[in-house]
Short mmCIF file of C-alpha atoms (C1' of nucleotides) in Angstrom, two decimals:
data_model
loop_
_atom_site.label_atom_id
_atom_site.label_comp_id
_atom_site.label_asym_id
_atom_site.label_seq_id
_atom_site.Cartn_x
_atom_site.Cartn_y
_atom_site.Cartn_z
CA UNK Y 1 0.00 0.00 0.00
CA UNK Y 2 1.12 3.50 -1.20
CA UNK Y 3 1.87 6.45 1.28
CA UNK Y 4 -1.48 7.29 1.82
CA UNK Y 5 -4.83 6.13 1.06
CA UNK Y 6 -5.25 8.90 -1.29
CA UNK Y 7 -2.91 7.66 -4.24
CA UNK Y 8 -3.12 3.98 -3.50
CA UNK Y 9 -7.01 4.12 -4.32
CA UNK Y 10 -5.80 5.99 -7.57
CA UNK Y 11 -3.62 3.51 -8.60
CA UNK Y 12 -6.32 1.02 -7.12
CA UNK Y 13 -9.38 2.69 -9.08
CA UNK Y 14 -6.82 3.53 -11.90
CA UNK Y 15 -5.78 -0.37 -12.63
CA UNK Y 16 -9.24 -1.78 -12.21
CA UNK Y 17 -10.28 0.55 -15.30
CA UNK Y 18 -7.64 -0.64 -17.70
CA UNK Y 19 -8.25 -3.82 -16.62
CA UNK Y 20 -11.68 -3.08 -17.31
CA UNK Y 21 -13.07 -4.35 -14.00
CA UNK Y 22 -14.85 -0.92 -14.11
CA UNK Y 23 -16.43 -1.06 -17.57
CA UNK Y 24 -16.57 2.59 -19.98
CA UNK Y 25 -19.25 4.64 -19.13
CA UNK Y 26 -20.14 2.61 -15.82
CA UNK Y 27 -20.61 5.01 -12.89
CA UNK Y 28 -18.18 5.09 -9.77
CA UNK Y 29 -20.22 5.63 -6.59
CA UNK Y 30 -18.14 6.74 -3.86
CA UNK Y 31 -20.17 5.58 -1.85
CA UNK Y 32 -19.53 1.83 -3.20
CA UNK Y 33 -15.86 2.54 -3.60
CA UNK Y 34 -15.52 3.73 0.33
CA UNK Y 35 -17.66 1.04 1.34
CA UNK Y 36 -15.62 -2.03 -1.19
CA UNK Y 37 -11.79 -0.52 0.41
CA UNK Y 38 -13.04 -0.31 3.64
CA UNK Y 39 -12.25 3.89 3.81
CA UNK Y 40 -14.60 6.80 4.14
CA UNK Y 41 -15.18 8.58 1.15
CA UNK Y 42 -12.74 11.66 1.38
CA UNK Y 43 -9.51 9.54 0.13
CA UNK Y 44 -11.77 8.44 -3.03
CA UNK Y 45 -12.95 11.95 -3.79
CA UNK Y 46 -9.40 12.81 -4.08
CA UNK Y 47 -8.00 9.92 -6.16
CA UNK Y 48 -11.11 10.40 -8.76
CA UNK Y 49 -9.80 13.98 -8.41
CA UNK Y 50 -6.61 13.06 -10.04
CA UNK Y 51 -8.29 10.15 -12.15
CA UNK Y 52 -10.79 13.18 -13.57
CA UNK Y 53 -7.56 15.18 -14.03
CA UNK Y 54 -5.35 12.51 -16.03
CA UNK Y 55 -8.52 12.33 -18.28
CA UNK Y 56 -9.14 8.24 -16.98
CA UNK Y 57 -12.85 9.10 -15.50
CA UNK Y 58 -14.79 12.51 -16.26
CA UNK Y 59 -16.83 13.89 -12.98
CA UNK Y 60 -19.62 16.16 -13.96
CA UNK Y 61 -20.48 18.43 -11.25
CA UNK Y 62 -23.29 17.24 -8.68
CA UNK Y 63 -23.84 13.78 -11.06
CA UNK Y 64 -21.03 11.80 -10.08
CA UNK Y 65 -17.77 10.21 -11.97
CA UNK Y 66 -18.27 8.17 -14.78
CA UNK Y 67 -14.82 5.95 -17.07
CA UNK Y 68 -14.34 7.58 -20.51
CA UNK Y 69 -15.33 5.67 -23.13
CA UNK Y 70 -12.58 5.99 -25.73
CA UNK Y 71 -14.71 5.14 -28.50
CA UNK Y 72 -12.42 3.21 -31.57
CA UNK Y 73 -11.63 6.46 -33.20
CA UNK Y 74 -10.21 8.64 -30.36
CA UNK Y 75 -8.10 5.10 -29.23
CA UNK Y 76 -6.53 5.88 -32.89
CA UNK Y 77 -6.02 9.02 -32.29
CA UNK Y 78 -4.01 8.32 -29.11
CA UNK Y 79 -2.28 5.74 -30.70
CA UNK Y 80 -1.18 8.80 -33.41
CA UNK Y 81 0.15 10.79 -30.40
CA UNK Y 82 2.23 7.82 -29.16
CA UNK Y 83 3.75 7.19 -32.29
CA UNK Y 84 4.52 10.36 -32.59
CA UNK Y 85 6.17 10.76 -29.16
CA UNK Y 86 7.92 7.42 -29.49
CA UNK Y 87 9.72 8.69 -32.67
CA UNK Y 88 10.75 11.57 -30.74
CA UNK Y 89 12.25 9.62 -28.08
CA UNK Y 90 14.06 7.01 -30.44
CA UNK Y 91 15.18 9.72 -32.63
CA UNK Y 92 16.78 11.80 -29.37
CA UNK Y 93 18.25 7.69 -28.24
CA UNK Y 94 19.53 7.81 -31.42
CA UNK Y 95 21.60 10.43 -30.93
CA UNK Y 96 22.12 10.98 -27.17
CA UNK Y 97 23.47 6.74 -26.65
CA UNK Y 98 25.46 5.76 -23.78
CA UNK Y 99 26.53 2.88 -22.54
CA UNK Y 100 23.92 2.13 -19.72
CA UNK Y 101 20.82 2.56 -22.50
CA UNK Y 102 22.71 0.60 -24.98
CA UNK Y 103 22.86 -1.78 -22.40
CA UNK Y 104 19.31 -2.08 -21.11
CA UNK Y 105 18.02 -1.72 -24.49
CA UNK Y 106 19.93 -5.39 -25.17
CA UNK Y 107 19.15 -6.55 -22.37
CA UNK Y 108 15.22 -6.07 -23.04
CA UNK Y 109 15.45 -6.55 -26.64
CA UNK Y 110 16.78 -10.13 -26.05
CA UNK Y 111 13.81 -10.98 -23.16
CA UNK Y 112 11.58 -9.82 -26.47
CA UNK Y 113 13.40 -11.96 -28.61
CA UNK Y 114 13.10 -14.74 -25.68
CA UNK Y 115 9.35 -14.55 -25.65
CA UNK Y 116 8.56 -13.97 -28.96
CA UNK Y 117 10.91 -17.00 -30.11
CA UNK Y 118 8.38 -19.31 -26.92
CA UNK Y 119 5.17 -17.89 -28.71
CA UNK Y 120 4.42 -16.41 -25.07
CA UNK Y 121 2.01 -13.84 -26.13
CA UNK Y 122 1.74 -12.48 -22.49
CA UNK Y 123 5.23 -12.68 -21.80
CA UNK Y 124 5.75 -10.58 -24.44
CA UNK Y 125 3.45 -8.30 -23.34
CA UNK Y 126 5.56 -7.11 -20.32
CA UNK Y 127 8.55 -7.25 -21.88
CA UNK Y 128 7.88 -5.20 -25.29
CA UNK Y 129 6.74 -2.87 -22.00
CA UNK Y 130 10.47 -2.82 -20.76
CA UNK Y 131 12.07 -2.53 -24.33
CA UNK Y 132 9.88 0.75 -25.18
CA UNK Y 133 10.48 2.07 -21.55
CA UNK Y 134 14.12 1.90 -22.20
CA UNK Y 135 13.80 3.89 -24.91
CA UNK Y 136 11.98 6.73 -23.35
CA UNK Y 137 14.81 6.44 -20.89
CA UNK Y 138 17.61 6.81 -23.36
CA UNK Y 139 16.18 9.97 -24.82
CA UNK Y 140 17.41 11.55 -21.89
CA UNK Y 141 14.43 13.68 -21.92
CA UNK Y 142 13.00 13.60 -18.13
CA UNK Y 143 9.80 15.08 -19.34
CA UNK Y 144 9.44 12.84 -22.79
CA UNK Y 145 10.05 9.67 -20.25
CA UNK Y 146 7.03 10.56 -18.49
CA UNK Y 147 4.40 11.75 -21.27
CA UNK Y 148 5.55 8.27 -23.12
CA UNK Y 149 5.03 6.05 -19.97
CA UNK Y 150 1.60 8.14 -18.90
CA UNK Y 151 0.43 7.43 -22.25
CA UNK Y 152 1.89 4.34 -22.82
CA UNK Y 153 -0.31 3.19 -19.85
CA UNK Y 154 -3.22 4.58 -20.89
CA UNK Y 155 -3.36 2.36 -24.13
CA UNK Y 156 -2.19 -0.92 -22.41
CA UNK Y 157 -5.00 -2.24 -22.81
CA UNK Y 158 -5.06 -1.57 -26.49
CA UNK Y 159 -1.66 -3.14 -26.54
CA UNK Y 160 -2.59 -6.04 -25.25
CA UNK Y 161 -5.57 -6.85 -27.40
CA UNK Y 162 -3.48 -5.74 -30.54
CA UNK Y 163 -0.71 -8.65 -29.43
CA UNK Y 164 -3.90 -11.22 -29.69
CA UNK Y 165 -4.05 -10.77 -33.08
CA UNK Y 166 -2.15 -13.90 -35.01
CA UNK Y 167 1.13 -13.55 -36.01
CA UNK Y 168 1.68 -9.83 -34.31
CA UNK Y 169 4.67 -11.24 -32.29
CA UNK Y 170 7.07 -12.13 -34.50
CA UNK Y 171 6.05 -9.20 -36.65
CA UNK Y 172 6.37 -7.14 -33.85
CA UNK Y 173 9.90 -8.53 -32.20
CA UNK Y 174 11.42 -8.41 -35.99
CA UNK Y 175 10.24 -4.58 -36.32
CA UNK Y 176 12.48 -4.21 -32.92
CA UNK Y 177 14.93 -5.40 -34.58
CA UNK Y 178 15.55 -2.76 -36.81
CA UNK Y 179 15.00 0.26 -34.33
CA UNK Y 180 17.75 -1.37 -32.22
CA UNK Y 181 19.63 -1.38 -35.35
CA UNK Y 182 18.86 2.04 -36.00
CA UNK Y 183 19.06 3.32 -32.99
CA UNK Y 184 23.01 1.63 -32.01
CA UNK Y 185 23.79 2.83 -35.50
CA UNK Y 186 22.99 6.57 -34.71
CA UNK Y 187 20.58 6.84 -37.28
CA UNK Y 188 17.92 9.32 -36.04
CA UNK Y 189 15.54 9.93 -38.48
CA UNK Y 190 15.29 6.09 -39.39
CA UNK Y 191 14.38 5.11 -36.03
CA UNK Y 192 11.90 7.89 -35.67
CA UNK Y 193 10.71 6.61 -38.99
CA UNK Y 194 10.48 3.17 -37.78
CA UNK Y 195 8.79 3.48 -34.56
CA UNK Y 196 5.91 5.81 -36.21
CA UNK Y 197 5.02 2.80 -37.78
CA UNK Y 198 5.84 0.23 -34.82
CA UNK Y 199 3.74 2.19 -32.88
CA UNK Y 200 1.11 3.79 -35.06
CA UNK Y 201 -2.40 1.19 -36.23
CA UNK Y 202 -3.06 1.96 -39.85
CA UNK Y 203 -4.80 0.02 -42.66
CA UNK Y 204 -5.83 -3.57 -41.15
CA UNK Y 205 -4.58 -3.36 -37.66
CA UNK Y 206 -7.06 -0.26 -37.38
CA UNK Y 207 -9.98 -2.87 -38.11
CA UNK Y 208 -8.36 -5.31 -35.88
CA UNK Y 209 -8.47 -3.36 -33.29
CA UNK Y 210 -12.43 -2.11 -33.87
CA UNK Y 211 -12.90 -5.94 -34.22
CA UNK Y 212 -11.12 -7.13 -30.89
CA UNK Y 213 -12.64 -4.01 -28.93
CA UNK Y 214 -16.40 -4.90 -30.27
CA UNK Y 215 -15.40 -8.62 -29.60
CA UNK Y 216 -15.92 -7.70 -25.44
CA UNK V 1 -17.04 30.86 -10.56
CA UNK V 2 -17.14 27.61 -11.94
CA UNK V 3 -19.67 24.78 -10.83
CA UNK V 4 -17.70 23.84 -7.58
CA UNK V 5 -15.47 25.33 -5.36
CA UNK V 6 -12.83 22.83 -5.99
CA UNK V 7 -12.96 23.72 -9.19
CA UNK V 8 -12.73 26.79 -9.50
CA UNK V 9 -9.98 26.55 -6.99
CA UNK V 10 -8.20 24.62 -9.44
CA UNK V 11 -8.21 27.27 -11.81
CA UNK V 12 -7.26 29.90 -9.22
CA UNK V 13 -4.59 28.20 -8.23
CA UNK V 14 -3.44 27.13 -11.84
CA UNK V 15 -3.36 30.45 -12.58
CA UNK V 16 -1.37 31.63 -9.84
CA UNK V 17 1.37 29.67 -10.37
CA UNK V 18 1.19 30.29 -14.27
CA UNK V 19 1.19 33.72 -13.33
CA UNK V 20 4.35 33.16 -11.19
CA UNK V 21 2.05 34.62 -7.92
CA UNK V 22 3.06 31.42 -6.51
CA UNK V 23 7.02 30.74 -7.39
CA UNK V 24 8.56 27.83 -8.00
CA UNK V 25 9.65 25.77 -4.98
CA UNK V 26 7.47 27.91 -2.96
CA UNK V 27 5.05 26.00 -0.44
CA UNK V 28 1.11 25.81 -0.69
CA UNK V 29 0.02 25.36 2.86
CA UNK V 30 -3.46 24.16 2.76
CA UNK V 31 -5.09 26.41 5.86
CA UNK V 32 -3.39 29.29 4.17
CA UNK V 33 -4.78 28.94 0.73
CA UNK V 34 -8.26 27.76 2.60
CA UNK V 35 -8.29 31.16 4.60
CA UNK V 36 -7.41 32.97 1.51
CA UNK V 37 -10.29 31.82 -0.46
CA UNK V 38 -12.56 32.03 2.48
CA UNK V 39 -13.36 28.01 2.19
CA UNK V 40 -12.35 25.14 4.04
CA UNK V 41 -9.68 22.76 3.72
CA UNK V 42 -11.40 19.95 1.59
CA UNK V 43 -12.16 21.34 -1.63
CA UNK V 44 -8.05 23.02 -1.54
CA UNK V 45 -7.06 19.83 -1.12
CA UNK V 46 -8.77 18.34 -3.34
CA UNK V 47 -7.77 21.32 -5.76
CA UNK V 48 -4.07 20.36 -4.78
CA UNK V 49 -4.86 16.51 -5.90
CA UNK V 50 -5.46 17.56 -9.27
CA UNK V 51 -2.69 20.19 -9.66
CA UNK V 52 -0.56 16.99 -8.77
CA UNK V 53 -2.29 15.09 -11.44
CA UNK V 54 -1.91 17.74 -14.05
CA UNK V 55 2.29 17.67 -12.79
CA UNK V 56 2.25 21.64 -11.71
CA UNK V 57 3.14 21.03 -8.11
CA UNK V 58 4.40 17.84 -6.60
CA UNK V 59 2.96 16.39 -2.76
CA UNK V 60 5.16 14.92 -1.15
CA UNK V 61 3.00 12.62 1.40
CA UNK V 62 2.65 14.26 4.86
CA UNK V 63 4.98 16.98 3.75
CA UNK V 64 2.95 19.53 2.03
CA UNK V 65 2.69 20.55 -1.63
CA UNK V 66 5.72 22.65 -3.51
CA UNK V 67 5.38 24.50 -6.41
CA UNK V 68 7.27 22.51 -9.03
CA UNK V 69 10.04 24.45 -10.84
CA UNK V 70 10.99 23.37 -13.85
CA UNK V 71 14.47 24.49 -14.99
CA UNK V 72 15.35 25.66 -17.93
CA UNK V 73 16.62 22.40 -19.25
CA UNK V 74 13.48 20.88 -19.12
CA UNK V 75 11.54 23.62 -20.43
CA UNK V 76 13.47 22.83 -23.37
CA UNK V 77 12.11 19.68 -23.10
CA UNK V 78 8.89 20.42 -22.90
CA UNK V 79 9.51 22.71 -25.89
CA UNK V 80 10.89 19.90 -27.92
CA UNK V 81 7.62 17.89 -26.79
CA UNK V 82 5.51 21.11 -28.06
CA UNK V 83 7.48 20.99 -31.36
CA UNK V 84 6.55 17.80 -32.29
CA UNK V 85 3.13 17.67 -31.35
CA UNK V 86 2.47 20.68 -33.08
CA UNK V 87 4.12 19.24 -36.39
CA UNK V 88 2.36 16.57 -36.44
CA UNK V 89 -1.38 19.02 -36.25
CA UNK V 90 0.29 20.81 -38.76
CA UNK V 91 0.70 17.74 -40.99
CA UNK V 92 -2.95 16.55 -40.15
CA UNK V 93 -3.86 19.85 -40.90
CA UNK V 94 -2.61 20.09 -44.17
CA UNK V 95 -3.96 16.61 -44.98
CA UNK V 96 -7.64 17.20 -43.29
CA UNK V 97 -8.20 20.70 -44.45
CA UNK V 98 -11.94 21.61 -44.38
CA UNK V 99 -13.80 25.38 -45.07
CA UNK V 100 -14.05 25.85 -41.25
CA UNK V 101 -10.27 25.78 -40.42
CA UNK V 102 -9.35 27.48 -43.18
CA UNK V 103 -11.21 30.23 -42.71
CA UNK V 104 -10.24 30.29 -38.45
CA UNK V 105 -6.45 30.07 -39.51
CA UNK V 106 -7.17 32.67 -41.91
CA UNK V 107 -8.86 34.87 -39.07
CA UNK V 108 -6.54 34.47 -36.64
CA UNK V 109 -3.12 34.72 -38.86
CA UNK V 110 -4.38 38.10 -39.91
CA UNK V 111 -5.36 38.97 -36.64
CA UNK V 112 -1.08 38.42 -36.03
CA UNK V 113 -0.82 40.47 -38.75
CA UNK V 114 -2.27 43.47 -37.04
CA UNK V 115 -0.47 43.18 -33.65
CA UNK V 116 2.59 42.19 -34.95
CA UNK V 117 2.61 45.29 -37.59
CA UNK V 118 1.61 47.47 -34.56
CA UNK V 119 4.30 45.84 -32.33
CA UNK V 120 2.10 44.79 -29.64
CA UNK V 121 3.72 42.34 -28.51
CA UNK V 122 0.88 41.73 -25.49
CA UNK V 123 -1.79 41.57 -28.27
CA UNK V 124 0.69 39.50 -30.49
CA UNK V 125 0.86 36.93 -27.67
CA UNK V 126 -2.88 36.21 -27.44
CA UNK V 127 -3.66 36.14 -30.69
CA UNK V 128 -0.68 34.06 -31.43
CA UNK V 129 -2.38 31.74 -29.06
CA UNK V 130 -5.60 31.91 -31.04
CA UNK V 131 -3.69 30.95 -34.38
CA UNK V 132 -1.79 28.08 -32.66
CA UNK V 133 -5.25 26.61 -31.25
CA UNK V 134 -6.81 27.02 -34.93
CA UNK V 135 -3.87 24.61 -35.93
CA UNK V 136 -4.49 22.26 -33.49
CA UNK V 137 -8.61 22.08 -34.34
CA UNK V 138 -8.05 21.67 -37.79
CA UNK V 139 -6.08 18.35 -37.45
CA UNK V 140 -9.63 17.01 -36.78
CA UNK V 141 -7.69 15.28 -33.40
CA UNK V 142 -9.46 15.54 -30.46
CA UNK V 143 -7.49 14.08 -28.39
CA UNK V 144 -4.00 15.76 -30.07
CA UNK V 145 -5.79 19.06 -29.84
CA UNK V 146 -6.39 18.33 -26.18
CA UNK V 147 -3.16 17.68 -25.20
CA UNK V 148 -1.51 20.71 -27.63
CA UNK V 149 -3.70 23.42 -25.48
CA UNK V 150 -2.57 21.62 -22.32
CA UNK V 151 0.78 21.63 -22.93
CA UNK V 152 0.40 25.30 -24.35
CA UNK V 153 -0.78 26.23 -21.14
CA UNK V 154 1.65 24.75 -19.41
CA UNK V 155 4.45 26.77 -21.48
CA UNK V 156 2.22 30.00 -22.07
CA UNK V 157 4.71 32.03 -19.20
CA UNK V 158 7.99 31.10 -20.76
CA UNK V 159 6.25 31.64 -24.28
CA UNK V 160 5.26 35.24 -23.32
CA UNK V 161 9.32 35.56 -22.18
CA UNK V 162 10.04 34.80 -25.58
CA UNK V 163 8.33 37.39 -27.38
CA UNK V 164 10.10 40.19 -25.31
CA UNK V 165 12.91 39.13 -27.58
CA UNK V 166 13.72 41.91 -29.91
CA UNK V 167 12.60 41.34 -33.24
CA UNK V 168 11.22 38.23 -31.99
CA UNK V 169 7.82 39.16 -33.43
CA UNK V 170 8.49 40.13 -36.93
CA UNK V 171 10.71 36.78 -37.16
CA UNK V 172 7.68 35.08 -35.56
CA UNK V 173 4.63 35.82 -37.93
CA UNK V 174 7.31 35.83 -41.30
CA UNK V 175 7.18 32.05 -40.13
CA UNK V 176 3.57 31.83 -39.41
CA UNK V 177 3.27 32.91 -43.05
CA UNK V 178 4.82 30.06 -44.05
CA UNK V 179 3.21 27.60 -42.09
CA UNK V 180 -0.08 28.66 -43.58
CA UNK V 181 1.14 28.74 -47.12
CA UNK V 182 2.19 24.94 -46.19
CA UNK V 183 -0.78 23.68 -44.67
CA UNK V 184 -3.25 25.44 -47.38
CA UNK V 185 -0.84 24.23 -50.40
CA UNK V 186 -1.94 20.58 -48.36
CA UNK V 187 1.86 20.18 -48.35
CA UNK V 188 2.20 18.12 -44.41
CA UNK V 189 5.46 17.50 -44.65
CA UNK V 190 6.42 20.95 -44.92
CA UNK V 191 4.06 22.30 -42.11
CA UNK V 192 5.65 19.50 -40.20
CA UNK V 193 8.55 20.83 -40.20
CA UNK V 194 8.11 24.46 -40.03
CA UNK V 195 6.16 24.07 -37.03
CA UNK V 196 8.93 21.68 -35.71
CA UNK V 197 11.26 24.54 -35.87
CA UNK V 198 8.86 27.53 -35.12
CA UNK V 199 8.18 25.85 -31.61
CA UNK V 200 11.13 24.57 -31.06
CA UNK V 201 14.10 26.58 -29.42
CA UNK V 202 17.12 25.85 -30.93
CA UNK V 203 20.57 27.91 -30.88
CA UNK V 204 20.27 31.62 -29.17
CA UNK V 205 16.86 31.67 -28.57
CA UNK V 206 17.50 28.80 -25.98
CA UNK V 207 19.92 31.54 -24.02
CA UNK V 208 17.61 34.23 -24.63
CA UNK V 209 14.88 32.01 -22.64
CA UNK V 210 17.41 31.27 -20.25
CA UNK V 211 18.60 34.62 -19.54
CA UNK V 212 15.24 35.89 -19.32
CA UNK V 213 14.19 33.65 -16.81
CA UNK V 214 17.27 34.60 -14.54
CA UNK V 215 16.44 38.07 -14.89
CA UNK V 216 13.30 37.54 -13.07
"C1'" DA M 1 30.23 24.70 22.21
"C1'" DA M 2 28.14 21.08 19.60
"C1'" DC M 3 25.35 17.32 19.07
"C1'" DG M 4 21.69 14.23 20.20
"C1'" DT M 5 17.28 13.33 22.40
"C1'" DC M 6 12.81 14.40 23.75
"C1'" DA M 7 8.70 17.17 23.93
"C1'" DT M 8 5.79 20.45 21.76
"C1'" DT M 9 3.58 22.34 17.92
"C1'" DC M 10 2.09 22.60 13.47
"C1'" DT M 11 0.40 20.49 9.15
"C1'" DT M 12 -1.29 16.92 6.73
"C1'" DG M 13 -4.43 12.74 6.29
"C1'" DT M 14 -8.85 10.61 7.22
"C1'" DA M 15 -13.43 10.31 9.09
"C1'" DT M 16 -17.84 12.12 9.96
"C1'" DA M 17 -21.57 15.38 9.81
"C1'" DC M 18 -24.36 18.44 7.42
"C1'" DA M 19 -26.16 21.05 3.25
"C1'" DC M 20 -27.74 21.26 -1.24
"C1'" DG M 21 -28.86 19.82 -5.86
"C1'" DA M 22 -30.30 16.12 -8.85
"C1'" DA M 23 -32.82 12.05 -9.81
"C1'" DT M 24 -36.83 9.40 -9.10
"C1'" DG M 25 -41.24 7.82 -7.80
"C1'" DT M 26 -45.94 8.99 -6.61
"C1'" DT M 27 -50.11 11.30 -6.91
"C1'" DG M 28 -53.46 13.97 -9.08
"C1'" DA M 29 -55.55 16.26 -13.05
"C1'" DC M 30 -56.79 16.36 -17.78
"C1'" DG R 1 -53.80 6.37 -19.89
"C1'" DT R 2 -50.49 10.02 -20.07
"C1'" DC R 3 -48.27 13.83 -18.44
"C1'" DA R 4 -46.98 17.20 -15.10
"C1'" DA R 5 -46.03 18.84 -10.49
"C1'" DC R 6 -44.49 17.80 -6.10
"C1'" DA R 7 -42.35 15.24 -2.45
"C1'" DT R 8 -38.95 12.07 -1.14
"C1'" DT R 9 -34.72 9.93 -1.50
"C1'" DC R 10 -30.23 9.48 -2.72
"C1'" DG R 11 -25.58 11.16 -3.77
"C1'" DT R 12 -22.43 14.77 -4.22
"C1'" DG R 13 -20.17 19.06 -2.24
"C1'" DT R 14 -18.33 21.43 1.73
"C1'" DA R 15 -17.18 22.06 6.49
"C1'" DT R 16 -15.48 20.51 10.74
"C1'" DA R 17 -13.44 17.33 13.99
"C1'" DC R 18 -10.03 14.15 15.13
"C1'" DA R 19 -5.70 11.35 14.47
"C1'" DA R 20 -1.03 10.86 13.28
"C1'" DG R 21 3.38 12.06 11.37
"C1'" DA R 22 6.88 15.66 10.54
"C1'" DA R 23 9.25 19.86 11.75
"C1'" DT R 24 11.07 22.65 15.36
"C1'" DG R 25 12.96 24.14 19.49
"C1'" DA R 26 14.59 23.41 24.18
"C1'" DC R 27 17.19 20.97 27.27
"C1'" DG R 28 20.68 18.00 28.75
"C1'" DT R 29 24.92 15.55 27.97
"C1'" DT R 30 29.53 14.94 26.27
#
DNA sequence: AACGTCATTCTTGTATACACGAATGTTGAC
DNA sequence: GTCAACATTCGTGTATACAAGAATGACGTT
């Protein structure tokens, strides 16, 4: 448990919605929520607070805190943004390497490599996690690191239905491949280049998505 | 006022620090800021939550809340973030064009016209903000355009440092010409990268900010 | 004189109580 | 039978009270 009530009920509340334990557009009674983590309801005013402020739940005044529904389109849209971002970051790795990135973007490159080779779609999951945090981290851009990871963690569940899809692994892991590549070999604009289109869903993966979501 | 106290708090508070009424590192005692706003402790607080969220002060648990002051290497940062996001409305823009954002941009770029041929720079800076916020509608992004004016916000003091600059302003809307001779000639690559470099601070301009900022 | 320990005080964190607006269900009229 | 007005209920918004940890200062010891 965190500090203080007060943030570990955000990152309670916060995981529960992109785990979607707390379904879009369901309402949060703080009432409920006091009464299911045994607290009064002053702690969960404040972490829907900071959930309303993050943009994870909207509270309209006097009618209560509902979860955003990030309907198909604006998930797209977010995905844009995070490609965006991402090429920003690997372009700046690209040009700002040292040896401790270098070195952690191996070492999670090869756990990718690892799961992807096993077929271990949820293995993968968490460590394709690592290998883009370690980019963000060798940007060397403190406030980069965090929009990437705040976004980053916004779309995990995206992510993770995206990785159901058949043969995304080893498409995924060999795509990697060549932003390492580009990355070790100082090549800024390809790795920017590349990661817009890691990162980004156009064409089929777009209706892949759409499918998976309505698929729930 | 806005619907609720803690809202509008929010604001007041944002504002305040924005407006550098509360400095950097200073401390926000709750009781203080209650007694000042004639209202009790809960809806500051909860004010202060969001704040957090948003990444304008920090709490440190059971130790108060600080203003958060961000240096001036990771304004630059934040800059750089700007910069890209902003290319990439500008590229949407170009692509998406519609009658409706052309004829805002239009509005507001001649609306810089004016100010900047007067050498206002005060009037300059708003409507500079109004032709930025055109570019960020027209990419048809919701959720991009969201986080451009939030991040906008965020930089609108260090932005309004800038334009002090001598000759700042003339340099300022010569590029804003370009940038809507780009996105109307639906060329996105180009508005991409005009924008990249219009937002960005590169070279002197990153001394001039920094300079500034120690004058204060 | 300097440092460490303890007590006091001050501020934050949480709970509870109360006020007010919104939602809802009931009753009456057309 | 339907709709509207009103009353009731329920949930949010704010204030206050209480608990607990951190900062501060005084006192004693080395």
């Amino acid at each position: 448990m965190s500090e203080n009530v007060g943030r570990w009920l955000r990152d309670e509340i916060e995981d529960a919605i992109l785990s979607y334990e707390f379904a879009p557009g369901e309402r949060l009674d703080e009432t409920v929520l006091a009464n299911r983590f045994g607290v009064s309801r002053t702690p969960v005013r404040e972490a829907l607070m900071q959930l309303d402020a993050i943009g994870l739940i909207e509270i309209r005044p006097r009618r209560g805190a509902v979860v955003i529904d990030p309907g198909p389109h604006r998930i797209y849209e977010m995905f844009e943004v995070m490609a965006e971002l991402e090429g920003l970051a690997g372009s700046l790795a690209a040009r700002r390497l040292d040896n401790t990135s270098r070195e952690a973007i191996t070492a999670t490159h090869s756990r990718c490599e690892q799961s992807a080779g096993a077929g271990d779609s949820d293995a993968y999951y968490y460590d394709n996690e690592e290998f883009h945090k370690a980019i963000y981290a060798a940007s060397r851009s403190d406030f980069l690191e965090e929009q990437c990871v705040q976004l980053h963690r916004r779309l995990r569940p995206y992510r993770r239905l995206q990785l159901r899809v058949r043969n995304r692994l080893s498409t995924s892991f060999s795509e990697h491949c060549a932003i390492v590549d580009a990355i070790f070999a100082g090549n800024g604009d390809e790795a920017r280049r590349l990661l817009r289109t890691h990162v980004g869903i156009q064409g089929e993966r777009f209706s892949d998505l759409v499918a998976s979501m309505a698929s729930r």
